[in-house]
């Protein structure tokens, strides 16, 4: 699939900008600048499986395929930030945002004359080792929207902790790790981390953990199951990165933001770390905010496995975003024949969900209008949600964020306070595609 070029067309690229920002950074092992930039950017079945059940599951696979294909059917555009962030960049202004990354994707072996923006840097295949480096995402303002472009990727012989230590010269003493979801490319994960970092006004070091996803296939159901296994396979690598960051001198807190299957990867890693005895001093003050958006996790699994180990032992606070109209999670429940809903789709009016407890915030975003990709991609595509995520990362409680109290304890309802005057496919960057 070929994407239409960005409105700015061909232009120069600051492929060595990170050197001028911090000359102490070691020379690159491999740097691939880009010649041309592009935007990156139901209830479950139960009981015996019948012929009707199988038909529904086949239909679910078709719907999931349509959801993912529709997200690629039009040119990707920019994200319009909440009004209070509108002055971050002047129209036409570009700012380079360095993003530290760690990935267990296999590098792509591009032809010598290939454009990395077209071909990419890392593919969907698994790699036997974890590679680290520094990516540059150029965020450009056009009108009221911000457009992220991954312009260069520099693979390093340094660990994530060493790269973060060097980044403290440009940022504060806190870091944010973004973990993408299903059917997401390496560039899309970098772009989302860069946008979060820019909206935080360089006060937090943006880090992207990119696991093998984005398999190009028409067999969406099999790709979904295969990528879930790739997420499980990536848990040890993510744990190692967390251990290293939590022992990095001068780094005060590490925040975690996950989208869909990325939420599963985060919770699995924290569960295993807690069961290992809270290694390397990890605990409140080290792991800070944990934000789970459109989480593709079975409710019963979350309550029995993750909640006891992740909440009090490791994280300061867990914020869970919920959308009853998230049809992608509904399809996930059907594909798995789940007897419990996904936690990104629970009904707050039903007190039987059992996860309303101190230190866990449940935020229902069902009333928010702009939620692309069948209600699944709203983490930064929606202005109210984006504003709330930034406020959480700055330490604001639900009461401080002007949210309506929900029916369950520690739950909130988000109202849509932004006028929806422009079609979503031309107004918003799609955010992390799929899960």
mmCIF file of C-alpha atoms in Angstrom, residues 35 154 179 196 244 329 361 425:
data_model
loop_
_atom_site.group_PDB
_atom_site.id
_atom_site.type_symbol
_atom_site.label_atom_id
_atom_site.label_comp_id
_atom_site.label_asym_id
_atom_site.label_seq_id
_atom_site.Cartn_x
_atom_site.Cartn_y
_atom_site.Cartn_z
ATOM 1 C CA UNK A 35 15.137 11.227 1.924
ATOM 2 C CA UNK A 154 20.465 5.190 14.672
ATOM 3 C CA UNK A 179 4.277 -0.033 24.255
ATOM 4 C CA UNK A 196 3.515 12.094 23.835
ATOM 5 C CA UNK A 244 17.980 -1.575 33.825
ATOM 6 C CA UNK A 329 -12.209 -5.568 21.646
ATOM 7 C CA UNK A 361 -8.801 4.757 38.146
ATOM 8 C CA UNK A 425 -9.764 11.089 8.671
#
